[in-house]
Amino acid sequence: MTRLVLKFGGTSMGSPQRIAHSASIVAAEAARGNQVAVVVSAMSGETDRYLGHATSLGGGLGEIETDTVLAAGEQAAAALMALALKQLGLKARSILAWQLPIEVDGVPGSARITGIDGEVLESLLADGVIPVVAGYQGVDAQGRLVTLGRGGTDLSAAAIAAAIGAECDIYTDVDGVFTTDPRIEPAATRLARISHDEMLELAAMGAKVLQTRSVEYAKAKGVAMRVKSSFAAPGASAGTQVLSESALAERRVVSGIAYARAQARIAVPGIEDSASGPGGVFAALAGAGVHVDMIVQGRARSGGSNLEFSVEGRDLRAALQALAGHEGLSSEVGLAKVSVVGTGLRGRADVARTLYGVLEAEAIEVRMLATSEIKISALVNEDALERAVRALHAAYRLDTAVYS
Amino acid sequence: MTRLVLKFGGTSMGSPQRIAHSASIVAAEAARGNQVAVVVSAMSGETDRYLGHATSLGGGLGEIETDTVLAAGEQAAAALMALALKQLGLKARSILAWQLPIEVDGVPGSARITGIDGEVLESLLADGVIPVVAGYQGVDAQGRLVTLGRGGTDLSAAAIAAAIGAECDIYTDVDGVFTTDPRIEPAATRLARISHDEMLELAAMGAKVLQTRSVEYAKAKGVAMRVKSSFAAPGASAGTQVLSESALAERRVVSGIAYARAQARIAVPGIEDSASGPGGVFAALAGAGVHVDMIVQGRARSGGSNLEFSVEGRDLRAALQALAGHEGLSSEVGLAKVSVVGTGLRGRADVARTLYGVLEAEAIEVRMLATSEIKISALVNEDALERAVRALHAAYRLDTAVYS
C-alpha cells in the first residue's frame, strides 16, 4: 500500500464536471489499494474574481484581509471535491487549514509553512476516509488565515505529503514535463523521470507545470513527486516522476531545453571607479525589487572593468531608475534566454563548447553566457529563440526516446 | 456610547460598490460615537451559485460538506467589508465563526446557535477595531462548519448583539416595516416602532424584512432591533424599531395588515368516526412535512363534527396524500389570508366584528376565521385579497400617521 497525496489545480477543478472527473482519478488510485489524501486549489477563475473584488476595495496582495477573501475559494473547492468523492461511494471529508492546523509565518500573500499537524489526517486515513485539504492557506500565530502565494497549493501538497510520509502526485493540464516546449519543438518528448533540480530549471520555461517553492520543499524533505494530467482518463496519465538525484539510476547528460522570453541586458561600465562597486549595484537593484538573472563581470576594451547582467524585460525601467547615478549605463531589450538543463552536466567541460558550436552553426550570436551546476544559459536575440531551442533539442537528441 | 451590531444582507453586499456604500453607513455610526460591530451575508448570488455547484455533485441542503461550501461566501464577504472599512480609514478585522467561536448544534443547513464566546469581540472593540463577523455559520462539536439556514445571518446578528450587550440594526433593501405592502396600498406608512410579536406576524407578509428566528431570538434575549435601508445615504434611513412590548410606551390597536397568497383549504368531515380523531389527522400531516396554518373544528350541518384547516397551496397535494384514507375529504384552492395585526388587539372583543363588517361591506366572503393573541386572520378568495387589504388598511386608519 502506497500513501499518495493527489493535488488538483484550478483547471482540474474548473467546473462541477471537471471536479467529478478529478474525483474519478482519486477513486481509481484508491481502488488500486493506495491510501489517498487530496489537496485542491480554488476553481479556476475564483481567485482572480475574488482578488478583483478585494483590489477594488483597496486590498491588494499582501493585505491580510485579502487572504481571508482568497482562502474562501479553496474552502469551497475542498468541500465540492469531498461531495464528488461521496457521490462515487467513497468516504471523504473536507479539511480546512485551521482544522489541522497548517501553521504558517504571518506574511500575507506569501507565507511559509512552518508546521503541519498530521494527527487529524492520520486518524481519517485509518478510518478509510479520504481527507480533502484546502490548499494555498495556513493559519498564523494570531489564528488568522494567510495564503501562500501563487502556486501555493503545490506547496501545500508537498508539505502534507511530507507530514504523512506520502508521495505527491500533482495533477495539471499537461501530461508531465517535456524535453522542451512542444509548441516550439513538436518532437519534444515527455520525460519519465527527472531530478528535483532539473525540475526547478525546467519549471522556469513556458509550461510552468510545478511551482519552484513546492519542488524545493519536496527536495528538502525527500518527497517523491509526479506530474500528471487530470484531463486523461483515470490511470491513463503516465506523467513525469520527480526524484532525488540519488534515486535516478541512470541519467542522460541533458534532460531538456528551457527558455525565457522578454529579457533585457544592462551594462554598467567603469565599475571599479564607482564608490560602491558591484555590491552597490546589486544592493540598489534589490532595493528596487529587481531580480537579476545572469551576471558577467569582465575587462572592458577601454581597460576598465564592465558589469553586465540580465533582468526580466518588465523590470528594466525600475532597474535603470535604481542605477540612474552610473555614468555610461546602457541597456538592450528584445533578448531571450535559452538554457540546456541536465544533472549530467556536472563537471562536463564540453557542454559550453557544444552550445557555442550549435548556435554558431545557426548564426545565432550569444550575447551573454552563464553556467550553473546543472544548466548553461545563453542570452540571444528573441527573434532567434525558437531556432536556438530546436537546434539544441536536436543536437542533444532529445527527440529520440523518453528519458528513463 | 451605544453598542451597535450592524447587519448587512446579500443585496447590501451585492458588489464592491455596494459593500463600500454599506461601509460608509458603518463609518457614520462609528463617527457618531457608537461602538460598532458588523455581521454580513454572502454577496447576493454567491449562495445560490455555490449551492448549484454542490447540488450538481450530489450535495443538497442538509449535507455537511455543502455547509462548508456555502460558508465560504460569508467568509469572503466579511473580509471584503473589513477592506472597505479600512479604505475609509477605520480599523477593522474580519472574524470567522471558528475564530470566536460561534458554537452551534450539528444539524447541517439548519443549525441552532448554542453559544457565542464574546471575548475576541470585546477585546477588538476595546482596541477601537470594528469586528466584521461572517454570518450564517457556526462550528459544531466536531469542529466543522455548519450553516444556520436561510436568513441565518439575521440570527447571527441577533445572537452577537445578545453576546456583547448591543442593539441590532438589520440593514436591508426596504426602509423599515410598513403598515401593509405598499405595492397593494400605496398609502401604507412606515411603522416607527413595533413589538417583536408584531414583527413576527408582519414578517410573514410580502416584504420579508426580518427572519422569524432572529426575531424570536431577539425577543427571548431582550435585544432591541431596528430594520433600516442600506440603500439610503448614511444616517438617512429612519427605519423601524423592534422593541419588547413593555418598552412600547403607547400602542395603536392595529399596527398593520399582513397577507399571504396561494392558500388552500381542506375539510375533513365525520371526524369523530375516525379511529384517531383530529390528533391523527395532524400527526399524518406533520409526518408529510405539511405546515397547518388556520384550524377550525365545528358542528357540521349533517350532525357530525367537521375539521377544516388551511395549508400553503404548494403543500396541498402532499396533504391530500397524507389523508387519503379519510372519506368525504374535500379541498379548495385559490384562497388568500388577510390578517389584522396589533398588540392592542389583546382582549378586544370588537376586532372580529369590525373585520367582518369591513369585509361584508366589500362583499368579500370570509371562508375561515382564526384569531391569535395579536392577530385576526380571514381566509378569502384570492381575487378579493387586494381589495380586502385596502379596505382594512383604511378602516383602521393606518394611512394617517407613522405609528410611534
Coordinates of C-alpha atoms in Angstrom, one line a residue, chain B:
Chain B
M1 CA -21.9 55.5 23.8
T2 CA -24.2 52.8 22.3
R3 CA -23.1 49.4 21.2
L4 CA -24.5 48.5 17.8
V5 CA -24.4 45.4 15.7
L6 CA -25.0 46.3 12.1
K7 CA -26.1 43.5 9.8
F8 CA -25.9 43.7 6.0
G9 CA -27.6 41.2 3.8
G10 CA -26.9 40.0 0.3
T11 CA -28.3 43.0 -1.6
S12 CA -26.4 45.4 0.7
M13 CA -23.2 43.3 -0.3
G14 CA -24.2 42.9 -3.9
S15 CA -21.0 44.4 -5.4
P16 CA -17.7 46.1 -4.3
Q17 CA -19.6 49.4 -4.8
R18 CA -22.5 48.3 -2.6
I19 CA -20.1 47.0 0.0
A20 CA -18.3 50.4 0.0
H21 CA -21.7 52.1 0.5
S22 CA -22.6 49.8 3.3
A23 CA -19.2 50.5 4.9
S24 CA -19.9 54.3 4.8
I25 CA -23.1 53.6 6.8
V26 CA -20.9 51.8 9.4
A27 CA -18.4 54.7 9.4
A28 CA -21.3 57.2 10.0
E29 CA -22.4 55.2 13.1
A30 CA -18.8 55.0 14.4
A31 CA -18.4 58.7 13.8
R32 CA -21.5 59.3 16.0
G33 CA -19.5 57.8 18.8
N34 CA -21.1 54.3 18.7
Q35 CA -19.1 51.2 19.4
V36 CA -19.8 49.1 16.3
A37 CA -19.6 45.5 15.2
V38 CA -20.7 44.3 11.7
V39 CA -22.3 41.0 10.6
V40 CA -22.6 40.2 6.9
S41 CA -24.2 37.8 4.5
A42 CA -22.5 36.5 1.3
M43 CA -22.6 38.8 -1.8
S44 CA -26.0 38.3 -3.4
G45 CA -26.0 35.4 -5.9
E46 CA -23.0 33.7 -4.2
T47 CA -25.0 31.3 -2.1
D48 CA -27.2 30.2 -5.0
R49 CA -24.1 29.8 -7.2
Y50 CA -22.3 27.7 -4.6
L51 CA -25.5 25.7 -3.9
G52 CA -25.8 25.0 -7.6
H53 CA -22.3 23.6 -7.7
A54 CA -22.8 21.5 -4.6
T55 CA -26.2 20.2 -5.8
S56 CA -24.8 19.0 -9.1
L57 CA -22.2 17.0 -7.1
G58 CA -24.9 15.3 -5.0
G59 CA -24.8 17.8 -2.1
G60 CA -28.1 19.2 -1.3
L61 CA -29.1 21.3 1.7
G62 CA -28.6 19.3 4.9
E63 CA -25.3 17.7 3.7
I64 CA -22.4 18.8 5.9
E65 CA -20.0 19.4 3.0
T66 CA -22.5 21.7 1.4
D67 CA -22.3 23.9 4.5
T68 CA -18.5 24.3 4.1
V69 CA -19.1 25.3 0.5
L70 CA -21.8 27.9 1.4
A71 CA -19.9 29.3 4.4
A72 CA -17.1 30.4 2.0
G73 CA -19.5 33.1 0.7
E74 CA -19.8 34.8 4.1
Q75 CA -16.1 34.4 4.7
A76 CA -15.2 36.3 1.6
A77 CA -17.9 38.9 2.3
A78 CA -16.6 39.6 5.8
A79 CA -13.1 40.2 4.6
L80 CA -14.3 42.4 1.8
M81 CA -16.3 44.5 4.3
A82 CA -13.2 44.8 6.5
L83 CA -11.2 46.0 3.5
A84 CA -13.9 48.6 2.7
L85 CA -13.8 49.9 6.3
K86 CA -10.0 50.1 6.2
Q87 CA -10.3 52.1 3.0
L88 CA -12.4 54.6 4.9
G89 CA -9.6 54.9 7.5
L90 CA -11.2 52.7 10.1
K91 CA -9.6 49.8 12.0
A92 CA -11.5 46.6 11.1
R93 CA -10.9 42.9 11.1
S94 CA -12.9 40.0 9.7
I95 CA -14.0 37.3 12.1
L96 CA -15.0 33.8 11.0
A97 CA -17.2 31.6 13.1
W98 CA -14.3 29.4 14.2
Q99 CA -12.3 32.4 15.3
L100 CA -14.8 33.3 18.1
P101 CA -16.1 30.6 18.1
I102 CA -19.8 30.6 17.4
E103 CA -21.0 27.2 18.7
V104 CA -23.9 25.5 17.1
D105 CA -25.7 22.2 17.3
G106 CA -24.8 19.9 14.5
V107 CA -27.7 19.9 12.1
P108 CA -26.3 20.8 8.7
G109 CA -28.2 23.6 6.9
S110 CA -30.4 24.5 9.8
A111 CA -28.2 24.6 12.9
R112 CA -29.1 26.4 16.2
I113 CA -26.7 28.7 17.9
T114 CA -25.8 27.2 21.3
G115 CA -23.2 29.7 22.4
I116 CA -21.0 32.6 21.4
D117 CA -17.7 33.5 23.1
G118 CA -17.7 37.3 23.1
E119 CA -14.1 37.6 24.4
V120 CA -12.5 38.2 21.0
L121 CA -15.1 40.8 20.1
E122 CA -14.8 42.6 23.5
S123 CA -11.0 42.8 23.0
L124 CA -11.3 44.2 19.5
L125 CA -13.9 46.7 20.5
A126 CA -11.7 47.8 23.4
D127 CA -8.9 48.4 20.9
G128 CA -11.2 50.5 18.6
V129 CA -11.3 47.8 15.9
I130 CA -14.6 47.1 14.2
P131 CA -15.1 43.3 14.1
V132 CA -16.8 42.1 10.9
V133 CA -18.3 38.7 11.6
A134 CA -19.2 36.2 8.8
G135 CA -22.9 35.4 9.4
Y136 CA -24.9 32.3 8.7
Q137 CA -22.3 29.9 10.1
G138 CA -21.1 28.3 13.3
V139 CA -18.8 25.5 14.4
D140 CA -20.2 22.2 15.7
A141 CA -18.9 19.9 18.4
Q142 CA -16.6 18.2 15.8
G143 CA -15.1 21.5 14.8
R144 CA -16.9 21.5 11.4
L145 CA -18.6 24.5 9.8
V146 CA -22.4 24.3 9.9
T147 CA -24.8 26.8 8.5
L148 CA -27.9 28.3 10.1
G149 CA -30.3 28.0 7.2
R150 CA -32.0 30.8 5.1
G151 CA -31.9 34.1 7.0
G152 CA -29.3 32.8 9.3
T153 CA -27.2 36.0 9.1
D154 CA -30.1 37.8 10.9
L155 CA -29.9 35.2 13.6
S156 CA -26.1 35.6 13.8
A157 CA -26.5 39.3 14.2
A158 CA -29.2 39.0 16.9
A159 CA -27.0 36.4 18.8
I160 CA -23.9 38.5 18.6
A161 CA -25.8 41.5 19.8
A162 CA -27.0 39.5 22.8
A163 CA -23.5 38.2 23.4
I164 CA -22.0 41.7 23.7
G165 CA -25.0 43.6 25.0
A166 CA -25.6 45.6 21.9
E167 CA -28.6 46.8 19.9
C168 CA -29.0 45.3 16.5
D169 CA -29.6 47.2 13.2
I170 CA -30.7 45.0 10.3
Y171 CA -29.9 46.7 7.0
T172 CA -31.9 45.6 4.1
D173 CA -33.4 47.0 0.8
V174 CA -36.5 48.5 2.4
D175 CA -36.8 51.4 4.8
G176 CA -38.4 49.5 7.6
V177 CA -41.7 47.7 8.3
F178 CA -44.8 49.2 6.7
T179 CA -48.5 49.1 7.8
T180 CA -49.0 46.9 4.7
D181 CA -47.4 46.1 1.4
P182 CA -47.0 49.4 -0.4
R183 CA -47.4 47.6 -3.7
I184 CA -51.0 46.8 -2.8
E185 CA -51.8 50.0 -0.8
P186 CA -49.7 53.0 -1.8
A187 CA -50.9 54.8 1.3
A188 CA -49.1 52.3 3.5
T189 CA -46.9 54.1 6.1
R190 CA -43.7 53.1 7.8
L191 CA -44.0 52.0 11.4
A192 CA -41.5 53.8 13.6
R193 CA -41.8 51.2 16.4
I194 CA -43.4 47.7 16.7
S195 CA -43.1 44.9 19.2
H196 CA -41.2 41.6 18.5
D197 CA -44.5 39.8 18.3
E198 CA -46.0 42.2 15.8
M199 CA -42.7 41.9 13.8
L200 CA -43.2 38.1 13.7
E201 CA -46.7 38.5 12.3
L202 CA -45.8 41.2 9.8
A203 CA -42.6 39.4 8.7
A204 CA -44.8 36.7 7.2
M205 CA -46.2 39.2 4.6
G206 CA -44.9 40.1 1.2
A207 CA -41.9 42.1 2.3
K208 CA -40.0 39.6 4.4
V209 CA -37.7 42.1 6.1
L210 CA -36.7 40.0 9.0
Q211 CA -36.4 36.3 9.5
T212 CA -38.7 35.0 12.3
R213 CA -35.9 33.0 14.0
S214 CA -33.9 36.1 14.6
V215 CA -36.9 38.0 16.0
E216 CA -37.7 35.1 18.3
Y217 CA -34.1 35.1 19.4
A218 CA -34.1 38.8 20.0
K219 CA -37.3 38.7 21.9
A220 CA -36.0 35.9 24.1
K221 CA -32.8 37.7 24.8
G222 CA -34.3 41.2 25.0
V223 CA -32.3 42.5 22.1
A224 CA -33.6 45.8 20.6
M225 CA -33.6 45.6 16.8
R226 CA -34.0 48.2 14.0
V227 CA -34.8 47.5 10.4
K228 CA -33.2 50.1 8.1
S229 CA -32.3 50.6 4.4
S230 CA -28.8 50.3 3.2
F231 CA -29.8 52.0 0.0
A232 CA -30.3 55.3 1.7
A233 CA -27.5 57.8 2.4
P234 CA -25.6 57.1 5.7
G235 CA -27.8 58.0 8.6
A236 CA -30.8 58.8 6.4
S237 CA -32.8 55.7 6.9
A238 CA -35.2 56.2 9.9
G239 CA -36.3 52.5 9.8
T240 CA -38.5 50.6 12.2
Q241 CA -37.6 49.9 15.8
V242 CA -38.5 46.4 17.1
L243 CA -38.9 46.5 20.9
S244 CA -40.1 44.4 23.7
E245 CA -43.8 45.0 24.3
S246 CA -43.2 46.6 27.6
A247 CA -40.8 49.1 26.1
L248 CA -43.5 50.4 23.7
A249 CA -45.0 53.3 25.7
E250 CA -48.2 53.7 23.7
R251 CA -49.7 51.5 21.1
R252 CA -52.2 51.6 18.4
V253 CA -54.8 48.8 18.5
V254 CA -53.7 47.7 15.0
S255 CA -50.2 48.2 13.6
G256 CA -50.6 46.5 10.2
I257 CA -52.3 44.4 7.7
A258 CA -50.5 41.2 6.6
Y259 CA -51.4 38.8 3.9
A260 CA -50.4 35.5 2.3
R261 CA -51.4 34.4 -1.2
A262 CA -51.9 30.9 -2.6
Q263 CA -53.6 29.3 0.4
A264 CA -55.7 26.1 0.2
R265 CA -58.5 24.9 2.5
I266 CA -59.1 21.3 3.4
A267 CA -62.2 19.9 5.0
V268 CA -62.3 16.5 6.8
P269 CA -65.9 15.5 7.6
G270 CA -67.1 13.0 10.2
I271 CA -64.0 13.4 12.2
E272 CA -65.4 11.7 15.3
D273 CA -65.9 8.5 13.3
S274 CA -62.2 8.3 12.5
A275 CA -60.2 6.0 14.7
S276 CA -57.6 8.6 15.5
G277 CA -59.6 11.8 15.6
P278 CA -58.1 15.3 15.0
G279 CA -54.9 14.2 16.6
G280 CA -54.4 11.5 14.0
V281 CA -55.1 14.0 11.1
F282 CA -52.5 16.4 12.3
A283 CA -50.0 13.7 13.0
A284 CA -50.4 12.4 9.4
L285 CA -49.9 16.0 8.1
A286 CA -46.8 16.6 10.3
G287 CA -45.4 13.3 9.1
A288 CA -45.8 14.5 5.5
G289 CA -44.0 17.8 6.3
V290 CA -47.1 19.9 5.9
H291 CA -47.4 23.0 8.0
V292 CA -51.0 23.6 9.0
D293 CA -52.0 27.3 9.5
M294 CA -55.6 28.1 10.4
I295 CA -57.7 25.4 12.1
V296 CA -61.5 25.3 12.7
Q297 CA -63.4 22.5 14.2
G298 CA -67.2 22.7 14.1
R299 CA -70.5 21.0 14.0
A300 CA -71.5 20.0 10.5
R301 CA -75.0 20.6 9.2
S302 CA -75.3 16.8 8.9
G303 CA -74.8 16.5 12.6
G304 CA -71.3 15.1 12.8
S305 CA -68.1 17.1 13.5
N306 CA -66.1 18.7 10.8
L307 CA -62.4 19.7 10.8
E308 CA -61.3 22.5 8.5
F309 CA -57.8 23.9 8.1
S310 CA -55.7 25.9 5.7
V311 CA -52.3 25.0 4.2
E312 CA -49.9 26.6 1.7
G313 CA -51.2 25.9 -1.8
R314 CA -47.9 24.1 -2.7
D315 CA -48.4 21.7 0.2
L316 CA -52.0 20.7 -0.9
R317 CA -51.0 17.6 -2.8
A318 CA -48.8 16.2 0.0
A319 CA -51.6 17.0 2.5
L320 CA -54.3 15.1 0.5
Q321 CA -52.0 12.1 0.0
A322 CA -51.3 12.0 3.7
L323 CA -55.1 12.0 4.4
A324 CA -56.1 9.6 1.6
G325 CA -57.8 7.2 3.9
H326 CA -60.4 9.8 5.1
E327 CA -63.9 9.6 3.4
G328 CA -65.5 12.7 2.1
L329 CA -62.3 14.7 2.1
S330 CA -62.6 17.9 0.1
S331 CA -60.4 20.8 -0.7
E332 CA -60.4 24.2 -2.3
V333 CA -57.6 26.4 -3.8
G334 CA -57.4 30.0 -5.0
L335 CA -57.6 31.4 -1.5
A336 CA -55.6 34.0 0.4
K337 CA -55.2 35.0 4.0
V338 CA -55.6 38.6 5.2
S339 CA -54.5 39.4 8.8
V340 CA -55.0 42.3 11.1
V341 CA -52.0 42.6 13.4
G342 CA -51.5 44.6 16.6
T343 CA -50.5 44.1 20.2
G344 CA -53.5 46.3 21.1
L345 CA -55.8 43.5 19.9
R346 CA -55.3 41.6 23.1
G347 CA -58.6 41.2 24.9
R348 CA -60.5 43.4 22.4
A349 CA -63.8 41.8 21.5
D350 CA -64.8 44.2 18.8
V351 CA -62.0 43.5 16.3
A352 CA -63.6 40.4 14.8
R353 CA -66.8 42.4 14.4
T354 CA -65.0 45.2 12.7
L355 CA -63.2 42.8 10.4
Y356 CA -66.5 41.1 9.4
G357 CA -68.2 44.4 9.0
V358 CA -65.4 45.7 6.6
L359 CA -65.3 42.6 4.5
E360 CA -69.1 42.3 4.4
A361 CA -69.3 45.9 3.1
E362 CA -66.9 44.9 0.4
A363 CA -69.0 41.8 -0.4
I364 CA -66.0 39.6 0.4
E365 CA -66.9 36.3 1.8
V366 CA -64.9 35.0 4.9
R367 CA -64.2 31.3 4.3
M368 CA -62.5 30.7 7.6
L369 CA -61.5 32.9 10.5
A370 CA -58.9 32.4 13.2
T371 CA -57.6 34.5 16.0
S372 CA -54.4 34.6 18.0
E373 CA -53.2 36.9 20.8
I374 CA -52.3 39.8 18.5
K375 CA -53.8 38.8 15.1
I376 CA -57.1 38.0 13.4
S377 CA -56.9 36.2 10.1
A378 CA -59.6 35.6 7.5
L379 CA -59.4 33.3 4.5
V380 CA -60.9 34.9 1.4
N381 CA -60.9 34.4 -2.3
E382 CA -57.5 35.3 -3.7
D383 CA -59.3 37.5 -6.3
A384 CA -60.6 39.7 -3.4
L385 CA -57.3 39.9 -1.5
E386 CA -56.1 43.3 -2.6
R387 CA -59.5 44.9 -2.0
A388 CA -59.6 43.3 1.5
V389 CA -56.1 44.6 2.3
R390 CA -57.0 48.2 1.2
A391 CA -60.4 48.2 2.9
L392 CA -58.9 47.0 6.3
H393 CA -55.9 49.4 5.9
A394 CA -58.4 52.3 5.6
A395 CA -60.8 51.1 8.3
Y396 CA -58.0 51.1 10.9
R397 CA -56.7 54.5 9.6
L398 CA -53.3 53.1 9.0
D399 CA -52.6 55.7 6.4
T400 CA -52.9 58.6 8.7
A401 CA -49.5 58.8 10.5
V402 CA -46.3 57.0 11.4
Y403 CA -47.0 54.8 14.3
S404 CA -44.9 55.9 17.2

